[in-house]
CSV table of C-alpha atoms and ligand atoms in Angstrom, one decimal:
chain,number,residue,atom,x,y,z
I,544,MET,CA,75.2,100.6,136.7
I,545,HIS,CA,76.5,98.3,133.5
I,546,GLU,CA,79.1,96.1,135.3
I,547,ASN,CA,78.7,93.8,132.4
I,548,THR,CA,79.4,96.2,130.1
I,549,PRO,CA,83.1,97.2,129.1
I,550,HIS,CA,83.5,101.0,128.4
I,551,ILE,CA,84.9,101.0,124.5
I,552,ALA,CA,86.1,104.2,123.0
I,553,ASP,CA,83.7,105.1,120.4
I,554,ARG,CA,86.7,105.0,118.0
I,555,MET,CA,86.8,101.6,118.4
I,556,ALA,CA,83.2,101.0,116.3
I,557,ASP,CA,85.5,101.8,113.2
I,558,ILE,CA,88.4,99.7,113.8
I,559,GLN,CA,87.4,96.5,111.4
I,560,PRO,CA,89.0,93.4,111.8
I,561,PHE,CA,90.6,91.2,109.3
I,562,HIS,CA,88.0,89.1,107.6
I,563,VAL,CA,90.7,86.8,106.3
I,564,MET,CA,91.5,85.9,109.7
I,565,ALA,CA,88.2,84.2,110.5
I,566,LEU,CA,88.9,82.5,107.3
I,567,LEU,CA,92.4,81.1,108.4
I,568,GLY,CA,91.0,80.0,111.8
I,569,ARG,CA,88.3,78.2,110.0
I,570,ALA,CA,91.3,76.6,108.0
I,571,ARG,CA,93.3,76.0,111.0
I,572,GLU,CA,90.2,74.1,112.1
I,573,LEU,CA,89.3,71.8,109.0
I,574,GLU,CA,93.3,70.8,109.2
I,575,ALA,CA,92.9,69.8,113.0
I,576,GLN,CA,90.2,67.5,111.7
I,577,GLY,CA,92.7,66.0,109.2
I,578,ARG,CA,92.0,68.2,105.8
I,579,SER,CA,94.7,69.2,103.9
I,580,ILE,CA,94.5,72.9,103.2
I,581,ILE,CA,96.5,74.8,100.7
I,582,HIS,CA,97.6,78.5,102.4
I,583,MET,CA,97.2,80.9,99.5
I,584,GLU,CA,95.6,83.8,101.8
I,585,ILE,CA,98.8,84.5,104.5
I,586,GLY,CA,101.2,87.6,103.8
I,587,GLU,CA,104.2,86.7,104.7
I,588,PRO,CA,107.2,85.1,103.1
I,589,ASP,CA,106.9,81.1,103.8
I,590,PHE,CA,111.2,81.2,104.3
I,591,VAL,CA,112.6,80.9,107.8
I,592,THR,CA,114.2,84.0,108.0
I,593,ALA,CA,118.1,83.7,106.4
I,594,GLN,CA,120.5,82.0,109.1
I,595,PRO,CA,123.3,84.9,109.2
I,596,ILE,CA,120.3,86.7,110.4
I,597,ILE,CA,119.3,84.1,113.1
I,598,ASP,CA,122.9,83.5,114.0
I,599,ALA,CA,123.5,87.1,114.5
I,600,GLY,CA,120.2,87.3,117.0
I,601,ILE,CA,121.4,84.4,118.8
I,602,GLN,CA,124.8,85.9,119.0
I,603,ALA,CA,123.5,89.5,120.5
I,604,LEU,CA,121.2,87.4,123.2
I,605,GLN,CA,124.3,85.5,124.3
I,606,ASP,CA,126.1,88.7,124.4
I,607,GLY,CA,123.6,90.0,126.7
I,608,HIS,CA,122.1,92.6,124.1
I,609,THR,CA,118.9,92.9,126.3
I,610,HIS,CA,118.4,96.2,127.1
I,611,TYR,CA,116.5,99.1,125.4
I,612,THR,CA,118.9,100.4,122.5
I,613,SER,CA,118.2,104.4,121.8
I,614,THR,CA,114.8,105.6,120.6
I,615,THR,CA,115.6,105.7,117.3
I,616,GLY,CA,117.7,102.9,116.8
I,617,LEU,CA,121.0,101.2,116.7
I,618,PRO,CA,123.7,103.9,114.8
I,619,ASP,CA,125.2,101.1,112.9
I,620,LEU,CA,122.0,99.6,112.0
I,621,ARG,CA,120.6,103.4,110.5
I,622,GLU,CA,124.1,103.7,109.3
I,623,ALA,CA,123.5,100.4,107.4
I,624,ILE,CA,120.1,101.4,106.0
I,625,SER,CA,121.4,104.8,104.9
I,626,GLY,CA,124.4,102.7,103.3
I,627,PHE,CA,121.8,100.2,101.2
I,628,TYR,CA,119.7,103.0,99.5
I,629,LYS,CA,123.2,104.3,98.6
I,630,GLN,CA,124.1,101.1,97.3
I,631,ARG,CA,120.6,99.8,96.0
I,632,TYR,CA,119.0,103.5,94.4
I,633,GLY,CA,122.2,105.5,94.5
I,634,VAL,CA,120.2,107.7,96.9
I,635,ASP,CA,121.7,109.7,99.8
I,636,VAL,CA,119.9,109.4,103.1
I,637,PRO,CA,121.8,110.2,106.2
I,638,ALA,CA,121.5,107.9,108.8
I,639,ARG,CA,120.0,110.7,111.2
I,640,ARG,CA,116.5,111.0,108.9
I,641,ILE,CA,115.9,107.0,109.7
I,642,ILE,CA,114.0,106.0,112.8
I,643,ILE,CA,114.1,102.7,113.7
I,644,THR,CA,110.3,101.2,114.4
I,645,PRO,CA,108.2,97.9,115.4
I,646,GLY,CA,107.3,97.0,112.0
I,647,ALA,CA,106.3,98.8,109.6
I,648,SER,CA,103.1,99.3,111.4
I,649,GLY,CA,105.3,101.4,114.0
I,650,ALA,CA,106.3,103.9,111.2
I,651,LEU,CA,102.9,103.9,109.9
I,652,GLN,CA,101.8,105.2,113.1
I,653,LEU,CA,104.7,107.7,114.0
I,654,ALA,CA,104.1,108.7,110.2
I,655,PHE,CA,100.4,109.5,110.6
I,656,SER,CA,100.1,111.0,114.2
I,657,ILE,CA,103.0,113.5,113.7
I,658,LEU,CA,101.3,114.4,110.4
I,659,ILE,CA,97.0,114.6,111.3
I,660,ASN,CA,95.4,116.7,113.0
I,661,PRO,CA,91.7,115.8,114.5
I,662,GLY,CA,89.6,116.1,110.9
I,663,ASP,CA,92.2,116.5,108.7
I,664,ALA,CA,91.6,114.1,105.8
I,665,VAL,CA,94.2,111.8,103.9
I,666,VAL,CA,93.6,110.4,100.4
I,667,LEU,CA,94.4,106.5,100.2
I,668,ALA,CA,93.3,104.1,97.5
I,669,ASP,CA,90.8,101.8,97.1
I,670,PRO,CA,92.2,98.3,97.0
I,671,GLY,CA,94.8,99.0,99.5
I,672,TYR,CA,96.3,98.1,102.8
I,673,PRO,CA,93.6,98.4,105.4
I,674,CYS,CA,95.5,98.8,108.4
I,675,ASN,CA,96.4,102.8,107.2
I,676,ARG,CA,92.9,103.6,107.5
I,677,HIS,CA,92.6,102.3,111.3
I,678,PHE,CA,96.2,104.2,111.9
I,679,VAL,CA,94.3,107.5,110.8
I,680,ARG,CA,91.2,107.1,112.6
I,681,LEU,CA,93.2,106.7,115.7
I,682,VAL,CA,94.6,110.1,115.6
I,683,GLU,CA,91.0,111.1,114.9
I,684,GLY,CA,91.8,111.9,110.6
I,685,GLN,CA,89.4,110.7,108.3
I,686,THR,CA,90.2,109.0,105.3
I,687,LEU,CA,89.6,109.7,102.2
I,688,SER,CA,89.2,106.7,99.6
I,689,ALA,CA,90.2,106.8,95.7
I,690,GLN,CA,88.6,104.0,93.7
I,691,VAL,CA,91.5,103.2,91.9
I,692,ASP,CA,91.4,99.7,89.3
I,693,ALA,CA,93.3,98.3,86.4
I,694,THR,CA,93.6,101.6,84.0
I,695,THR,CA,96.1,103.3,86.4
I,696,HIS,CA,97.7,99.9,87.3
I,697,TYR,CA,95.5,100.1,90.7
I,698,GLN,CA,97.9,103.2,91.5
I,699,LEU,CA,97.0,106.6,92.7
I,700,ASN,CA,97.8,109.0,90.2
I,701,ALA,CA,98.4,113.3,89.8
I,702,ASP,CA,94.5,113.3,88.3
I,703,ILE,CA,92.8,111.2,91.0
I,704,LEU,CA,94.6,112.9,94.0
I,705,ALA,CA,93.8,116.2,92.2
I,706,GLN,CA,89.8,114.9,92.2
I,707,SER,CA,90.1,113.7,96.1
I,708,TRP,CA,91.7,116.5,97.8
I,709,THR,CA,89.9,118.6,100.2
I,710,ASP,CA,90.5,122.1,101.6
I,711,ASN,CA,91.4,119.8,105.0
I,712,THR,CA,93.5,117.3,103.3
I,713,VAL,CA,96.9,117.0,104.3
I,714,ALA,CA,98.1,113.6,103.3
I,715,ALA,CA,98.4,110.9,100.3
I,716,MET,CA,99.7,107.3,101.1
I,717,LEU,CA,100.4,105.3,98.7
I,718,ALA,CA,102.1,101.7,98.8
I,719,SER,CA,104.5,100.8,95.9
I,720,PRO,CA,104.1,97.7,95.3
I,721,SER,CA,100.5,97.5,96.5
I,722,ASN,CA,99.5,95.2,98.5
I,723,PRO,CA,97.1,93.9,97.3
I,724,THR,CA,97.7,94.6,93.9
I,725,GLY,CA,101.6,94.1,93.6
I,726,THR,CA,101.7,96.6,91.0
I,727,LEU,CA,104.3,99.7,91.1
I,728,VAL,CA,103.7,103.5,91.1
I,729,ALA,CA,105.7,104.4,88.1
I,730,GLU,CA,108.6,107.2,88.5
I,731,ASP,CA,107.0,110.0,86.4
I,732,ASP,CA,103.7,109.4,88.2
I,733,MET,CA,105.7,110.2,91.7
I,734,ARG,CA,107.0,112.8,90.7
I,735,ALA,CA,103.3,114.3,89.3
I,736,MET,CA,101.7,113.3,92.4
I,737,HIS,CA,104.5,114.6,94.6
I,738,ASN,CA,104.1,118.0,92.5
I,739,TYR,CA,100.5,118.0,93.4
I,740,VAL,CA,100.6,117.5,96.8
I,741,GLN,CA,103.6,120.1,97.3
I,742,GLY,CA,101.8,122.5,95.4
I,743,GLN,CA,98.7,121.9,98.0
I,744,GLY,CA,100.8,122.4,101.5
I,745,GLY,CA,100.2,118.6,101.9
I,746,THR,CA,102.9,115.7,102.7
I,747,LEU,CA,103.0,112.3,100.8
I,748,VAL,CA,103.6,109.3,102.4
I,749,VAL,CA,104.7,106.0,100.5
I,750,ASP,CA,105.1,102.6,102.0
I,751,GLU,CA,108.3,101.4,100.1
I,752,ILE,CA,107.6,97.7,102.6
I,753,TYR,CA,107.6,95.0,99.0
I,754,HIS,CA,110.5,97.2,97.5
I,755,GLY,CA,112.5,94.3,97.9
I,756,LEU,CA,110.1,92.2,96.1
I,757,VAL,CA,110.3,93.7,92.5
I,758,TYR,CA,111.0,90.8,89.3
I,759,ASP,CA,111.2,92.4,85.9
I,760,LYS,CA,113.1,96.0,87.0
I,761,GLN,CA,115.0,97.3,89.7
I,762,ALA,CA,112.4,99.9,91.6
I,763,GLN,CA,113.1,103.3,92.3
I,764,THR,CA,112.5,104.5,95.7
I,765,ALA,CA,110.3,107.6,96.2
I,766,LEU,CA,113.5,109.3,97.7
I,767,SER,CA,114.9,109.5,94.3
I,768,VAL,CA,112.0,112.2,93.4
I,769,ALA,CA,112.3,114.1,97.0
I,770,ASP,CA,113.5,114.3,100.3
I,771,ASP,CA,110.4,115.9,101.6
I,772,ILE,CA,108.4,112.8,101.2
I,773,PHE,CA,107.8,110.1,104.4
I,774,ILE,CA,109.1,106.6,103.6
I,775,VAL,CA,107.7,103.6,105.6
I,776,ASN,CA,109.9,100.1,105.4
I,777,SER,CA,110.4,97.0,107.0
I,778,PHE,CA,112.7,94.3,107.5
I,779,SER,CA,109.6,92.2,107.7
I,780,LYS,CA,108.9,90.8,103.8
I,781,TYR,CA,111.7,91.2,101.8
I,782,PHE,CA,114.5,90.5,104.8
I,783,GLY,CA,112.1,87.6,106.1
I,784,MET,CA,111.7,89.0,109.5
I,785,THR,CA,108.1,89.6,109.7
I,786,GLY,CA,107.7,87.9,113.6
I,787,TRP,CA,110.9,90.1,114.3
I,788,ARG,CA,109.2,93.1,114.2
I,789,LEU,CA,111.5,95.3,112.8
I,790,GLY,CA,110.9,98.3,110.4
I,791,TRP,CA,112.3,101.8,109.4
I,792,LEU,CA,110.8,105.4,108.6
I,793,VAL,CA,112.4,108.0,107.1
I,794,VAL,CA,111.3,111.4,107.5
I,795,PRO,CA,112.3,114.8,105.9
I,796,GLU,CA,114.9,116.8,107.9
I,797,GLY,CA,112.3,119.1,109.8
I,798,TYR,CA,110.3,116.1,111.5
I,799,ILE,CA,113.6,114.0,113.1
I,800,ASP,CA,112.6,115.7,116.7
I,801,ALA,CA,109.1,115.0,116.4
I,802,ALA,CA,109.7,111.4,115.1
I,803,ASP,CA,111.8,110.9,117.8
I,804,ARG,CA,110.1,112.3,120.7
I,805,LEU,CA,107.0,110.4,119.8
I,806,ALA,CA,108.6,107.1,119.2
I,807,GLN,CA,110.2,107.5,122.9
I,808,ASN,CA,106.6,107.7,124.4
I,809,ILE,CA,105.0,105.4,122.2
I,810,PHE,CA,107.0,102.3,122.0
I,811,LEU,CA,110.8,103.6,123.5
I,812,ALA,CA,112.6,101.8,121.4
I,813,ALA,CA,112.6,99.1,118.5
I,814,PRO,CA,113.1,95.3,120.0
I,815,THR,CA,116.6,95.1,120.8
I,816,LEU,CA,117.9,91.8,119.3
I,817,ALA,CA,115.8,92.2,116.1
I,818,GLN,CA,118.0,95.8,115.3
I,819,HIS,CA,121.3,93.5,116.3
I,820,ALA,CA,120.1,90.6,114.1
I,821,ALA,CA,119.2,92.5,111.1
I,822,LEU,CA,123.1,94.4,111.0
I,823,ALA,CA,123.7,90.7,109.5
I,824,ALA,CA,120.8,91.5,107.0
I,825,PHE,CA,123.1,93.7,104.6
I,826,GLU,CA,126.4,91.2,104.7
I,827,PRO,CA,127.0,90.0,101.4
I,828,ASP,CA,125.5,85.8,102.2
I,829,THR,CA,122.5,87.3,102.9
I,830,MET,CA,121.8,89.3,100.6
I,831,ALA,CA,122.1,86.3,98.1
I,832,ILE,CA,120.2,84.4,100.4
I,833,LEU,CA,117.3,87.2,99.7
I,834,GLU,CA,117.8,87.1,96.1
I,835,GLN,CA,117.5,83.7,95.9
I,836,ARG,CA,114.2,83.8,97.5
I,837,ARG,CA,113.2,86.8,95.3
I,838,VAL,CA,113.7,84.8,92.4
I,839,GLU,CA,111.9,82.1,93.7
I,840,PHE,CA,108.9,84.4,94.3
I,841,ALA,CA,109.3,85.6,90.6
I,842,GLN,CA,109.3,82.2,89.3
I,843,ARG,CA,105.8,81.1,91.5
I,844,ARG,CA,104.2,84.4,90.1
I,845,ASP,CA,105.1,83.1,87.0
I,846,TYR,CA,103.7,79.9,87.5
I,847,LEU,CA,100.6,81.4,89.2
I,848,LEU,CA,99.5,84.1,87.1
I,849,PRO,CA,99.0,82.1,83.8
I,850,ALA,CA,97.2,79.4,85.3
I,851,LEU,CA,94.8,81.3,87.2
I,852,ARG,CA,94.4,83.4,84.0
I,853,GLU,CA,93.9,80.3,82.5
I,854,LEU,CA,91.2,79.2,84.8
I,855,GLY,CA,89.2,82.3,84.0
I,856,PHE,CA,90.5,84.9,86.7
I,857,ASP,CA,90.9,88.2,85.3
I,858,ILE,CA,94.1,90.0,86.3
I,859,PRO,CA,94.4,92.4,84.0
I,860,VAL,CA,97.6,94.2,85.1
I,861,THR,CA,100.6,91.6,85.3
I,862,PRO,CA,102.0,92.9,89.2
I,863,ASP,CA,105.3,94.0,89.2
I,864,GLY,CA,106.5,92.7,93.1
I,865,ALA,CA,105.0,92.1,96.5
I,866,PHE,CA,103.8,88.3,96.7
I,867,TYR,CA,100.0,89.1,95.8
I,868,LEU,CA,98.1,88.5,92.8
I,869,TYR,CA,94.5,90.2,92.8
I,870,ALA,CA,92.0,88.3,90.7
I,871,ASN,CA,88.7,89.5,89.5
I,872,CYS,CA,86.4,86.3,90.4
I,873,THR,CA,83.3,87.4,88.4
I,874,LYS,CA,83.0,84.7,85.8
I,875,PHE,CA,82.4,82.0,89.2
I,876,SER,CA,80.9,84.4,91.6
I,877,SER,CA,79.1,87.8,92.4
I,878,ASP,CA,80.4,87.5,96.0
I,879,SER,CA,84.0,87.1,96.5
I,880,TYR,CA,83.6,86.2,100.6
I,881,GLN,CA,81.3,83.4,99.7
I,882,PHE,CA,83.7,82.3,97.0
I,883,ALA,CA,86.3,82.1,99.3
I,884,ASN,CA,84.3,80.4,101.9
I,885,ASP,CA,83.2,77.8,99.4
I,886,LEU,CA,86.6,77.4,98.4
I,887,LEU,CA,88.0,76.4,101.6
I,888,GLU,CA,84.9,74.2,102.5
I,889,GLN,CA,85.1,72.7,99.3
I,890,VAL,CA,88.4,72.0,98.3
I,891,GLY,CA,90.4,73.3,101.1
I,892,VAL,CA,92.0,76.4,99.6
I,893,SER,CA,92.6,79.6,101.6
I,894,ILE,CA,92.6,83.1,100.0
I,895,THR,CA,91.5,86.3,100.9
I,896,PRO,CA,88.5,88.0,99.8
I,897,GLY,CA,88.4,91.3,98.6
I,898,ILE,CA,86.6,93.1,101.5
I,899,ASP,CA,89.9,93.2,103.2
I,900,PHE,CA,91.0,95.8,100.8
I,901,GLY,CA,88.1,98.3,100.8
I,902,ASP,CA,85.1,98.7,99.4
I,903,TYR,CA,85.3,99.4,96.0
I,904,ARG,CA,84.2,96.3,93.9
I,905,ALA,CA,85.5,94.2,96.7
I,906,ALA,CA,82.5,91.7,96.2
I,907,ASP,CA,84.4,90.7,92.6
I,908,TYR,CA,87.8,90.2,94.0
I,909,VAL,CA,90.1,88.0,96.2
I,910,ARG,CA,93.9,88.3,96.8
I,911,PHE,CA,95.8,85.0,95.9
I,912,ALA,CA,99.5,85.1,97.9
I,913,TYR,CA,101.9,82.9,96.6
I,914,THR,CA,103.4,82.7,99.7
I,915,THR,CA,103.8,78.6,99.1
I,916,SER,CA,106.2,76.6,97.2
I,917,ILE,CA,104.9,75.8,93.5
I,918,GLU,CA,104.2,72.0,93.8
I,919,ASN,CA,101.7,73.6,96.7
I,920,LEU,CA,100.5,76.2,94.2
I,921,LYS,CA,99.7,73.4,91.6
I,922,GLU,CA,97.7,72.3,93.9
I,923,GLY,CA,95.5,74.6,94.7
I,924,VAL,CA,95.3,75.4,90.9
I,925,ALA,CA,94.7,71.5,90.4
I,926,ARG,CA,91.5,72.3,93.2
I,927,ILE,CA,90.0,75.2,92.3
I,928,LYS,CA,90.1,74.1,88.8
I,929,ALA,CA,88.1,70.7,90.1
I,930,PHE,CA,86.0,73.5,91.8
I,931,VAL,CA,85.2,75.8,89.4
I,932,GLN,CA,84.4,73.4,86.9
I,933,GLY,CA,83.4,70.7,89.0
G,1508,LIG,C1,101.2,97.5,102.7
G,1508,LIG,C2,101.8,97.1,104.3
G,1508,LIG,N1,102.2,98.0,104.8
G,1508,LIG,C3,102.4,97.7,106.3
G,1508,LIG,C4,102.4,96.2,106.7
G,1508,LIG,C5,103.1,95.9,108.1
G,1508,LIG,O1,104.0,95.3,108.0
G,1508,LIG,P1,105.0,94.9,109.6
G,1508,LIG,O2,104.6,95.5,110.6
G,1508,LIG,O3,105.0,93.4,109.3
G,1508,LIG,O4,106.5,95.6,109.3
G,1508,LIG,C6,102.1,95.1,105.6
G,1508,LIG,C7,102.0,93.8,106.6
G,1508,LIG,O5,101.5,93.2,105.5
G,1508,LIG,C8,102.0,95.7,104.4
G,1508,LIG,O6,101.0,94.6,103.4
């Protein structure tokens, strides 16, 4: 008998933790000891959820909205999102194709579970959002990591897909803007990738969670290219609702029943209070607050990007959006994990090492999140300067 050995399924050996969580834990420990820490590792807006959304949540609670909603979500919320696609992008997305989920995380889980048989492969960009490969692993699929660099704005394109695609590949996954690089996929590239994937009988899955946070241009949803693309989105980032756990998945017409059946089984419904609160997200007053916050993120990027470049970090592509800068730190270290640790221990600046986003040149890169005030960013830059020049 192995009474003390828990039985854990084999797949768990492939599920990696975020290294940044260890760094964050250490940062909190140092803070508890009285050290001042500048947090540039955290992947969520520092702003509290906009007041009209909070008020709508409180009202929903007082009105007794404490039961399940239908699995695919409140009809009014699905209609509001459909209206948002029309108003913001000029694209018709019928509400019946919009499935409300517990965060983009729930949407990713649905999409990969619907599309992947055991042994099927999905092409992903490295660097990229690490959870994707774990979602694929959970359904016994395989990931094909395609190495991307500044020459393609750290994004996949049709040529890379063609080089990566194998007989058992069923899907390609992209995020636009990307985490960790903040770069968008150009519309022509999206179209070319869609053509390629369609030609192979595969499916494109596009994560647009950072779409609201684009700074110099209006990003266009991949749904303007075709309506047979799976789109993942969320109230977490642009709408500032990370803790409410609410997102959505847009599925092509033929997948509505599958998504509904699967969601019934794995989460029944997304959080009811969050759904009622999110109805207020599309009101003009809320939108005005969200736009103001987007402008503030842009100002932070416009401060931090040149400041880091001046210190010697190589950031060859100006990120279009999200709130991240993916910076080459080889001028200072050949081991970005050690560099992130040293920065935290010695000058109290917390950043994310490249290893959290894949393998490709991970030791050369770190991610800076500008999810803190310009004042804090300035202090962070001063400390990094002291560290790299001292
Ligand atoms: C690219 C990307 N997709 C999905 C998620 C999951 O977001 P949530 O489940 O909070 O909507 C994140 C969170 O950081 C992300 O960066």
